[in-house]
XYZ file of C-alpha atoms in Angstrom:
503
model
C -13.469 -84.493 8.772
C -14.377 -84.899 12.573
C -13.463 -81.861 14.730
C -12.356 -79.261 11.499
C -12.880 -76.088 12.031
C -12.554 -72.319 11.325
C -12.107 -68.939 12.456
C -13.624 -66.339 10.146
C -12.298 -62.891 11.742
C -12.664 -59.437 10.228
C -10.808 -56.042 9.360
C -12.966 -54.260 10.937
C -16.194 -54.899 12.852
C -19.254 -55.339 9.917
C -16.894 -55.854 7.302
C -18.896 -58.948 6.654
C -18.483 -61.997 9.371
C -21.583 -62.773 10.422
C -22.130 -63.214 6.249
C -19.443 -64.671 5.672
C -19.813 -67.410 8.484
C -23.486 -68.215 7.550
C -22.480 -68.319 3.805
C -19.971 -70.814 4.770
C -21.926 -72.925 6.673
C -25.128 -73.068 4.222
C -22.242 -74.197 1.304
C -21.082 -77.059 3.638
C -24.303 -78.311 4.324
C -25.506 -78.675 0.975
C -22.549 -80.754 0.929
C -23.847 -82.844 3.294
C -21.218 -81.891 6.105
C -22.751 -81.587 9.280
C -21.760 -77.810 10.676
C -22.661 -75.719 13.545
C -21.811 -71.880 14.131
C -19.824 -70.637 17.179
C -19.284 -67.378 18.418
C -17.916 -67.122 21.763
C -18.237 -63.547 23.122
C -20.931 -61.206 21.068
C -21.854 -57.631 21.675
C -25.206 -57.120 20.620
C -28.664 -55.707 21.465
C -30.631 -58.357 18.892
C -30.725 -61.702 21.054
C -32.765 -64.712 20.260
C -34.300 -67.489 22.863
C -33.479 -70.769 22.393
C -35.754 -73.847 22.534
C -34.210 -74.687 26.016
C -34.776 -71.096 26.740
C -31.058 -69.479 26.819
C -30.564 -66.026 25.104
C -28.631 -65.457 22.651
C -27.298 -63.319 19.654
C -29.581 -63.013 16.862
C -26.659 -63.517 14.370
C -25.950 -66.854 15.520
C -29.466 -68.198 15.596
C -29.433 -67.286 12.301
C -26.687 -69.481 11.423
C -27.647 -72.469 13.095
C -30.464 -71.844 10.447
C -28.098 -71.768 7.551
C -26.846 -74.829 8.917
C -30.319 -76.575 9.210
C -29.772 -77.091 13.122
C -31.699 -75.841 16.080
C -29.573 -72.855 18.013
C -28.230 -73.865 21.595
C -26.377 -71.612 23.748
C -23.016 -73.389 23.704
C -23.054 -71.746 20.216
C -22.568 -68.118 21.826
C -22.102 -68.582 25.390
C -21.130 -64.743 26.249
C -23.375 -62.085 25.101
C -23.084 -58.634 26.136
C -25.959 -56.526 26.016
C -25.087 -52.696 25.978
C -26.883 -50.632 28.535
C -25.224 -47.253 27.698
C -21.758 -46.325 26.655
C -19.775 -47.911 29.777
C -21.377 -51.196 30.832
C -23.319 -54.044 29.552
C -25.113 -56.612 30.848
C -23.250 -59.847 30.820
C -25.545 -63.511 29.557
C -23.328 -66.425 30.006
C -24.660 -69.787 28.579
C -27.984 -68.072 27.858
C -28.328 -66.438 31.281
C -27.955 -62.814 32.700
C -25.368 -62.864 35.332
C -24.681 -59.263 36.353
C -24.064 -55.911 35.047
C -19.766 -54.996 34.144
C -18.671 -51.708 33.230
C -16.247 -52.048 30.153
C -12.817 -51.882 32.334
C -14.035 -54.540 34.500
C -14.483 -56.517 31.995
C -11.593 -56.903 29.909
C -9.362 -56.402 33.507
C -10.193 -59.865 34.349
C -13.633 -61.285 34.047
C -13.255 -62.034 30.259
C -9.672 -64.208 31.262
C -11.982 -66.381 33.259
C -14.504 -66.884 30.841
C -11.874 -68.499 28.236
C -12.498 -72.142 29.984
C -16.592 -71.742 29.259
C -15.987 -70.573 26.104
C -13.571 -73.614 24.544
C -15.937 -76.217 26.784
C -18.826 -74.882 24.820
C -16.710 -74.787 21.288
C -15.096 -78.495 22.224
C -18.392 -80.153 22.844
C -19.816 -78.367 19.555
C -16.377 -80.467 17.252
C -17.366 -83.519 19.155
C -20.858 -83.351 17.927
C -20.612 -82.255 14.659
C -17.872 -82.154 11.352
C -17.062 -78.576 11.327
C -17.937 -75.749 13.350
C -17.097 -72.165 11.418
C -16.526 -69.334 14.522
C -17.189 -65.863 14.366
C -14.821 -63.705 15.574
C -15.395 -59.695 16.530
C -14.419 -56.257 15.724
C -10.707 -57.049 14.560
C -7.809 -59.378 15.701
C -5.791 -56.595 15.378
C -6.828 -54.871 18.473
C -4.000 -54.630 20.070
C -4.965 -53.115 23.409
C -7.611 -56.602 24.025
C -5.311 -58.806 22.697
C -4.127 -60.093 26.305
C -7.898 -60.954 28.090
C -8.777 -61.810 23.757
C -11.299 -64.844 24.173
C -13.066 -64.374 20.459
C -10.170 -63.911 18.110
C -6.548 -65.369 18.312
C -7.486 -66.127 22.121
C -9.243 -68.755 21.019
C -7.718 -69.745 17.597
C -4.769 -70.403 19.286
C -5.756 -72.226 22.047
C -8.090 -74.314 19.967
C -5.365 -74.372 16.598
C -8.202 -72.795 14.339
C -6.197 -71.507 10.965
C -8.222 -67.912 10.275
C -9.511 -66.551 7.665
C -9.161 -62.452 7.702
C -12.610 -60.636 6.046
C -12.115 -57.540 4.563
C -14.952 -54.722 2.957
C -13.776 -53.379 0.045
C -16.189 -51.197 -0.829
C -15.661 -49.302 2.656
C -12.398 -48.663 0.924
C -8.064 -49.702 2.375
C -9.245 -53.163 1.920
C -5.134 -53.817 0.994
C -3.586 -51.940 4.145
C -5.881 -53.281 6.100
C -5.377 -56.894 5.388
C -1.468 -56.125 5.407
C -1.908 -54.551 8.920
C -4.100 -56.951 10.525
C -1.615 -59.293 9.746
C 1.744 -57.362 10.676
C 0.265 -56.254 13.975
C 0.116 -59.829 15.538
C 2.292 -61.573 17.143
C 4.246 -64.550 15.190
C 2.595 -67.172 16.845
C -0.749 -65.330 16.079
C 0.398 -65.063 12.328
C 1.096 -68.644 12.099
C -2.676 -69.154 11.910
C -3.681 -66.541 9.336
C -3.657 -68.655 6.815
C -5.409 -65.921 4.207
C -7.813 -63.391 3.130
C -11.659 -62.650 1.688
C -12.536 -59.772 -0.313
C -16.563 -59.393 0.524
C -18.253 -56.469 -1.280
C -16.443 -56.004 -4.145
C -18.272 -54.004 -7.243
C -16.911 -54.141 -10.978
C -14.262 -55.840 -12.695
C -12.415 -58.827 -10.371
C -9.564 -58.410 -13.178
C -8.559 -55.163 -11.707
C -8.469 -56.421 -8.543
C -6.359 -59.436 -8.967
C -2.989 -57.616 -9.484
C -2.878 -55.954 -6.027
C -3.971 -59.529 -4.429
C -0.671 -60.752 -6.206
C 1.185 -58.400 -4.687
C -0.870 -58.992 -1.337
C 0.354 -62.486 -1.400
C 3.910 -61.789 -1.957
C 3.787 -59.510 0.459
C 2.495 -61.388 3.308
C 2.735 -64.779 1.408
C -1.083 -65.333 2.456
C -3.453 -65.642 -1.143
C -7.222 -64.583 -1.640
C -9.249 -67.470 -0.768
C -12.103 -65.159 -2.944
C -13.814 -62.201 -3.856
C -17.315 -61.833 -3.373
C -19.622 -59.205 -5.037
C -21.417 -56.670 -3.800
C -25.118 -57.909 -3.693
C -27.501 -55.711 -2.489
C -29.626 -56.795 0.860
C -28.249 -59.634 1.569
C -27.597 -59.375 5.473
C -28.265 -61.470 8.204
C -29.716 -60.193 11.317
C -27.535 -57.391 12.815
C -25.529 -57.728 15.859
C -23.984 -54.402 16.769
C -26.807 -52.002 15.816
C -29.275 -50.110 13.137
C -26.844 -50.452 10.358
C -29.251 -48.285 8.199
C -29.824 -44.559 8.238
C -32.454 -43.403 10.423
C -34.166 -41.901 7.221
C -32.949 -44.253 5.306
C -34.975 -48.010 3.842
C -34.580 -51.423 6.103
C -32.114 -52.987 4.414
C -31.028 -52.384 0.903
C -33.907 -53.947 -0.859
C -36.688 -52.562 -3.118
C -40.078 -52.625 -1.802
C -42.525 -54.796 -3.998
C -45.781 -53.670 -5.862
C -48.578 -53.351 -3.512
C -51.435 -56.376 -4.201
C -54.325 -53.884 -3.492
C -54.397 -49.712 -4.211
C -52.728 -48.527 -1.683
C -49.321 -48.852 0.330
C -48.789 -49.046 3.901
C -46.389 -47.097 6.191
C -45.108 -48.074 8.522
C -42.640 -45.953 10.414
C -40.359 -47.171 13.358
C -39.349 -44.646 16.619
C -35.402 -45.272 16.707
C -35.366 -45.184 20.450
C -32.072 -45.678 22.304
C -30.399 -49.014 22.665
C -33.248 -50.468 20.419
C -33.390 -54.203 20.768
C -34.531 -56.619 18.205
C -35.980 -54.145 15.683
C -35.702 -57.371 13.145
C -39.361 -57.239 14.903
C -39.818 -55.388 11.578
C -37.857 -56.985 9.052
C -41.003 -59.600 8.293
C -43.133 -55.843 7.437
C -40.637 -55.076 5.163
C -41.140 -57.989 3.607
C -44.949 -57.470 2.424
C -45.397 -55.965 -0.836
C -46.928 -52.941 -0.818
C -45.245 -52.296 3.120
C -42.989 -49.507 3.478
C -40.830 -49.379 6.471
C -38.730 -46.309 7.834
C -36.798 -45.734 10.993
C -37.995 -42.151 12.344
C -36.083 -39.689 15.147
C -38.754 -36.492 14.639
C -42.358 -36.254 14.971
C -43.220 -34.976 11.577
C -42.255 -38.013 10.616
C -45.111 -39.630 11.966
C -47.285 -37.469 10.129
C -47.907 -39.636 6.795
C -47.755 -43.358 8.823
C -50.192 -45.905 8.676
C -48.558 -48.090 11.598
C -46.081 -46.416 13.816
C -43.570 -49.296 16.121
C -42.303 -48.552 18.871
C -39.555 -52.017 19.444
C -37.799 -53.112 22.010
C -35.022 -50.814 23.986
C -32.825 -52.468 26.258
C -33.610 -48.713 28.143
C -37.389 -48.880 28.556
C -37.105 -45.201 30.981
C -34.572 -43.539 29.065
C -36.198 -44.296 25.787
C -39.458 -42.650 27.412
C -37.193 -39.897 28.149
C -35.845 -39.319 24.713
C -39.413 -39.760 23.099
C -40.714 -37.004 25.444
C -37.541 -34.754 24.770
C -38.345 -35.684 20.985
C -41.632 -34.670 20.655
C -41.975 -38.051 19.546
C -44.053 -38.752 22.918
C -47.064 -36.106 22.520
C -47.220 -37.143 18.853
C -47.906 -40.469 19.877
C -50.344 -39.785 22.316
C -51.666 -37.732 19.281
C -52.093 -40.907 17.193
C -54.358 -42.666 20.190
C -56.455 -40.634 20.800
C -57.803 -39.825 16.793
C -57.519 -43.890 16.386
C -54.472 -44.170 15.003
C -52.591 -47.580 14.835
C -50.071 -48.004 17.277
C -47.690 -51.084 18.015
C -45.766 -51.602 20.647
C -43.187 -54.304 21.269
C -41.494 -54.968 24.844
C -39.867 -52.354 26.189
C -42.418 -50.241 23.576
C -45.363 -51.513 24.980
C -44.045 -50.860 28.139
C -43.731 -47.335 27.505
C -47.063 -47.107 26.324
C -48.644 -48.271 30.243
C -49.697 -45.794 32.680
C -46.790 -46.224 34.910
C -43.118 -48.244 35.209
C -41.592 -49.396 38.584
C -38.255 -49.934 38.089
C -35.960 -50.585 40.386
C -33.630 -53.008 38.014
C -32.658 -51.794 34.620
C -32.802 -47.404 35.221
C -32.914 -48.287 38.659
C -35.438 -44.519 38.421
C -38.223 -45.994 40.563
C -41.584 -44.765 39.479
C -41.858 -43.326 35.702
C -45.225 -42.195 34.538
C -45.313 -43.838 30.872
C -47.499 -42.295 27.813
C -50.738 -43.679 29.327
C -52.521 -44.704 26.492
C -52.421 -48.853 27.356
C -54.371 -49.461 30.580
C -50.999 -51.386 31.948
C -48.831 -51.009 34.978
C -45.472 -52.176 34.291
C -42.857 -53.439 37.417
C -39.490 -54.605 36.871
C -37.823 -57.805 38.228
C -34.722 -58.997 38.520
C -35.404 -62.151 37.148
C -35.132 -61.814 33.308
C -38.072 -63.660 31.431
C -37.216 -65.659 28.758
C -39.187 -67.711 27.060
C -40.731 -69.033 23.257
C -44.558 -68.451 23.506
C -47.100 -70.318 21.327
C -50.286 -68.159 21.485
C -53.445 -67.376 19.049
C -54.891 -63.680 17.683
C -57.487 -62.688 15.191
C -58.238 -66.688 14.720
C -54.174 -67.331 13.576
C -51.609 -68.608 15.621
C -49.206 -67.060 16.523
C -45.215 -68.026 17.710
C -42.770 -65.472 19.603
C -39.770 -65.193 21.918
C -39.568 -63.307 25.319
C -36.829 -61.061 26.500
C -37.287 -58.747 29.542
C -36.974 -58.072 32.533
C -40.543 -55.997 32.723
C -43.765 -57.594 34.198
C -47.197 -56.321 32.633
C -49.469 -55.951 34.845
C -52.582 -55.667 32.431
C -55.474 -54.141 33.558
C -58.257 -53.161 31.109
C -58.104 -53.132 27.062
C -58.972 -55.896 25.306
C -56.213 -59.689 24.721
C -53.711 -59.306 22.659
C -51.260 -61.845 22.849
C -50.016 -61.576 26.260
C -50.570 -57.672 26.013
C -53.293 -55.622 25.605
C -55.375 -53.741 22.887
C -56.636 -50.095 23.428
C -58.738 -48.655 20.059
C -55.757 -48.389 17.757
C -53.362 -49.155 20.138
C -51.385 -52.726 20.481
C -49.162 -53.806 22.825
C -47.028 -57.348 23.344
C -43.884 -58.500 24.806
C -43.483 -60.956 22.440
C -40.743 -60.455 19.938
C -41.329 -62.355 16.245
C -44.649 -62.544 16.542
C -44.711 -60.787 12.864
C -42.834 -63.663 11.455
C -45.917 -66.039 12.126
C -47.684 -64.996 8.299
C -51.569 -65.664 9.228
C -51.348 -63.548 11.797
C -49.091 -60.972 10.064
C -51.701 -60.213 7.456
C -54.496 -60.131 9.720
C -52.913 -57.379 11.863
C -51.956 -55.559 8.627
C -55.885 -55.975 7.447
C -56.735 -54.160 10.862
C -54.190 -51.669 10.757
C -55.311 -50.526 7.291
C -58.512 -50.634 7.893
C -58.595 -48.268 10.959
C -55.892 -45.930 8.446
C -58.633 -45.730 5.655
C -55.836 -47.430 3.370
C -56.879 -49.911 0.348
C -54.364 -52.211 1.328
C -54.031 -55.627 1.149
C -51.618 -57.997 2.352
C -50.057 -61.006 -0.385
C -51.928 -64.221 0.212
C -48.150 -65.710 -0.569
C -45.666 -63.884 1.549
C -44.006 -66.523 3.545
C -41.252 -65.248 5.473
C -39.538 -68.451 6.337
C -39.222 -68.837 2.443
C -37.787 -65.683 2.034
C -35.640 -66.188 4.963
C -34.735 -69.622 3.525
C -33.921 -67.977 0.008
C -31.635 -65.043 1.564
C -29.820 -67.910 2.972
C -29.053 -69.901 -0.120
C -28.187 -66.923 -1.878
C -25.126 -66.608 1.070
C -24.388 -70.250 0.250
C -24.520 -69.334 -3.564
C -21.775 -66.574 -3.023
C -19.202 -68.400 -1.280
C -19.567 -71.546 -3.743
C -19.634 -69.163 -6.930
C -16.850 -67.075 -5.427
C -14.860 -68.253 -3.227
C -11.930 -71.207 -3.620
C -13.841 -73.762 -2.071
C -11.415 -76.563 -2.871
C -8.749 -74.389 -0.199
C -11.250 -73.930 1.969
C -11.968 -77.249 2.314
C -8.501 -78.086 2.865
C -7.954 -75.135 5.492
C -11.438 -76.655 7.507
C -10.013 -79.813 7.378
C -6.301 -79.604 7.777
C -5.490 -76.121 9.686
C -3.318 -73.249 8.552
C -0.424 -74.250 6.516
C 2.946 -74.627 7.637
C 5.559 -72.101 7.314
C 3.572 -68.963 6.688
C 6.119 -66.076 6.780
C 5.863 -63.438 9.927
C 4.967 -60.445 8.909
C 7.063 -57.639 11.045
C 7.040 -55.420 13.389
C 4.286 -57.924 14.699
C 2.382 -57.079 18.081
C 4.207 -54.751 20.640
C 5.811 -56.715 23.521
């Protein structure tokens, strides 16, 4: 099966690919197929480091996991990192390489990217059986479709047959498919070889009559229908896909071991980064995490976050214009706990210099972290190995921020003030000792009876959450065509679909 391959490409953007893609991958290797994931251009604010110290998107690191490999960067080598609602920053092959306003992007850059990007996804078939790509948003997108390097760009130029995602439970799952398809062009179409159902609730019997009609319609079939199952995501790519009010992720938060609970609420600062900081909190029995956007909100927490912002200043700016800012000065100074993560601890410092990111020169921060913060061009990125509270403790850098830390007492490579922590390192919650040490502090300066699982290992769960992707596609999907897609390509003669795209 050397060099087989497959592009899984969506309806819509979060109708399921990043799912999909892992579940996919986790199936083939329990079949003993060596797989790696590939996404060539992601848009995302959750980034990973790699061991060779490249960033990348979160999603994909978490699918080299499903496929029991270490991430690289050739497995995403563009990642755009949103920095408001006209440019992003621009990471190719792991590394920052300017700042592109959306136009500028797709009215020529992204053409010239398309020779990185099928290097990267060439040297991935020679290494391994089958890589599965990723694709984003929609193929359907009419308007990209000429500078496209992530969807039909690069399943044509590579021959990858495609399999279309759709979210049923969003609702127009059938038009959607139908239109996906009928707004390509016919040599686009000739590689849509068929469609998923992902998050289907209830009978599949009911269902199976308009796929029939589906597939004589577009003489494409179902190659499954997978149930809704509730929290089972990956790590997010394109934002908080949860309600600011609302639980992280879908999943019920287990019995507390001692008498009390913990809260933990999180400040949903603008263009957050990496708040899967506090996915391995939600994790802990007894731990109950929110996203907040009001200051009352902080009123009944234990443990208030502030993550990462890829805006360190204009996060300040909206926590001030919140109230969110006073509240948390509040919280200092009666010994309250306090953690903040990169761009949150940043905040926290006396003062920011920053010439780089807001390009707004001095900031005075909160002040309640005896740091002075100066921003460099040069991004750090990096995978720390460090110790706190007698456990050791891994992370990942991402910033372009350098602490200067001037009082308080170690934490990490940040600081500790009463109450008050502060790190740049991202993950560092995912290391367990140390998770439910900081949790034993932080309820004992709350006056809360709680008391972390001696158990909770969060690789295991992570481990777990990917099996259970695995589980679906095997249990629902038609491996035996999928298998034969991966290996052998779209199949011949598919019909076009008119009008197709517009000349």
């Amino acid at each position: 099966m050397s060099g087989g391959g497959l592009l899984v490409a969506g309806t819509t953007s979060d109708a399921g690919k990043s799912v999909v893609t892992a579940g996919i991958c986790r199936w083939l290797v329990r079949q003993g197929v060596e797989v790696a994931p590939f996404k060539a251009q992601n848009m995302s604010l959750n980034s990973f480091v790699t061991r060779e110290g490249a960033e990348i998107g979160r999603a994909q690191a978490m699918q080299a996991q499903a496929c029991r490999i270490e991430p690289t960067a050739l497995m995403n080598p563009v990642l755009l990192k949103p920095g408001g609602e006209q440019s992003s920053q621009v990471v190719l092959m792991g590394r920052p390489v300017g700042e592109l306003s959306a136009r500028g992007y797709h009215g020529g850059r992204q053409e010239r990217l398309l020779g990185t990007v099928l290097d990267c996804l060439a040297t991935l078939r020679d290494r391994y059986d089958v890589v599965i790509c990723e694709g984003a948003g929609s193929p359907a997108e009419i308007n990209l479709r000429r500078t496209d390097i992530v969807n039909m760009g690069i399943a044509r130029n590579a021959r990858l047959p495609v399999l279309v995602v759709g979210d049923i439970d969003r609702g127009g799952v059938f038009a959607s498919f139908f239109g996906t398809v009928a707004l390509l062009s016919r040599e686009d179409q000739e590689l849509v070889a068929g469609f998923l159902v992902n998050k289907f609730r209830g009978d599949v019997g009911l269902l199976e009559p308009g796929l029939d009609m589906l597939r004589g319609l577009t003489g494409r079939p179902a190659y499954g229908v997978l149930p809704f199952w509730p929290g089972l995501g990956i790590d997010e790519e394109d934002g908080l896909a949860v309600s600011l009010r609302g639980a992280v992720r879908e999943s019920a938060v287990a019995a507390p071991v001692g008498d009390d609970v913990l809260r933990v609420a999180v400040c949903a600062v603008p263009l957050m980064s990496n708040f899967t900081d506090v996915d391995a909190l939600a994790a802990e029995p007894g731990v109950v995490v929110r996203f907040v956007d009001r200051p009352q909100e902080l009123a009944d927490a234990d443990l208030v976050v502030v993550p990462g912002t890829r805006g360190t200043v204009r996060a300040l700016a909206w926590l001030r214009e919140r109230g969110l800012a006073q509240a948390l000065c509040d919280r200092a100074r009666e010994g309250r706990p306090v953690l903040g993560v990169c761009g949150g601890f940043q905040l926290l410092g006396e003062h920011i210099e920053d010439t780089v990111e807001s390009r707004a020169g001095q900031v005075s921060g909160l002040g309640v972290l005896p740091v002075r913060v100066r921003f460099a061009r040069e991004k750090t990125l990096a995978r720390p190995v460090g110790e706190a509270f007698g456990e050791r403790v891994e992370g990942y850098e991402i910033h372009h921020g350098v602490a200067d830390v001037i009082g308080g007492e170690p934490f990490l490579d940040g600081c500790r003030a009463g109450a008050v922590w502060g790190t740049h390192w991202h993950g560092s919650l995912e290391s367990d000792g140390f998770r439910r040490a900081f949790l034993r502090e932080v309820a004992a300066a709350a006056g809360r009876r709680f008391v972390p699982a001696p158990d909770t290992s969060f690789a295991a769960l992570r481990e777990e959450q990917l099996d259970r992707l695995g589980d679906l596609i095997e249990q629902h999907a038609d491996t035996d065509a999928l298998w034969r897609l991966i290996e052998s390509g779209a199949p011949r003669g598919l019909p076009f679909i008119p009008p197709g795209a517009p000349a």
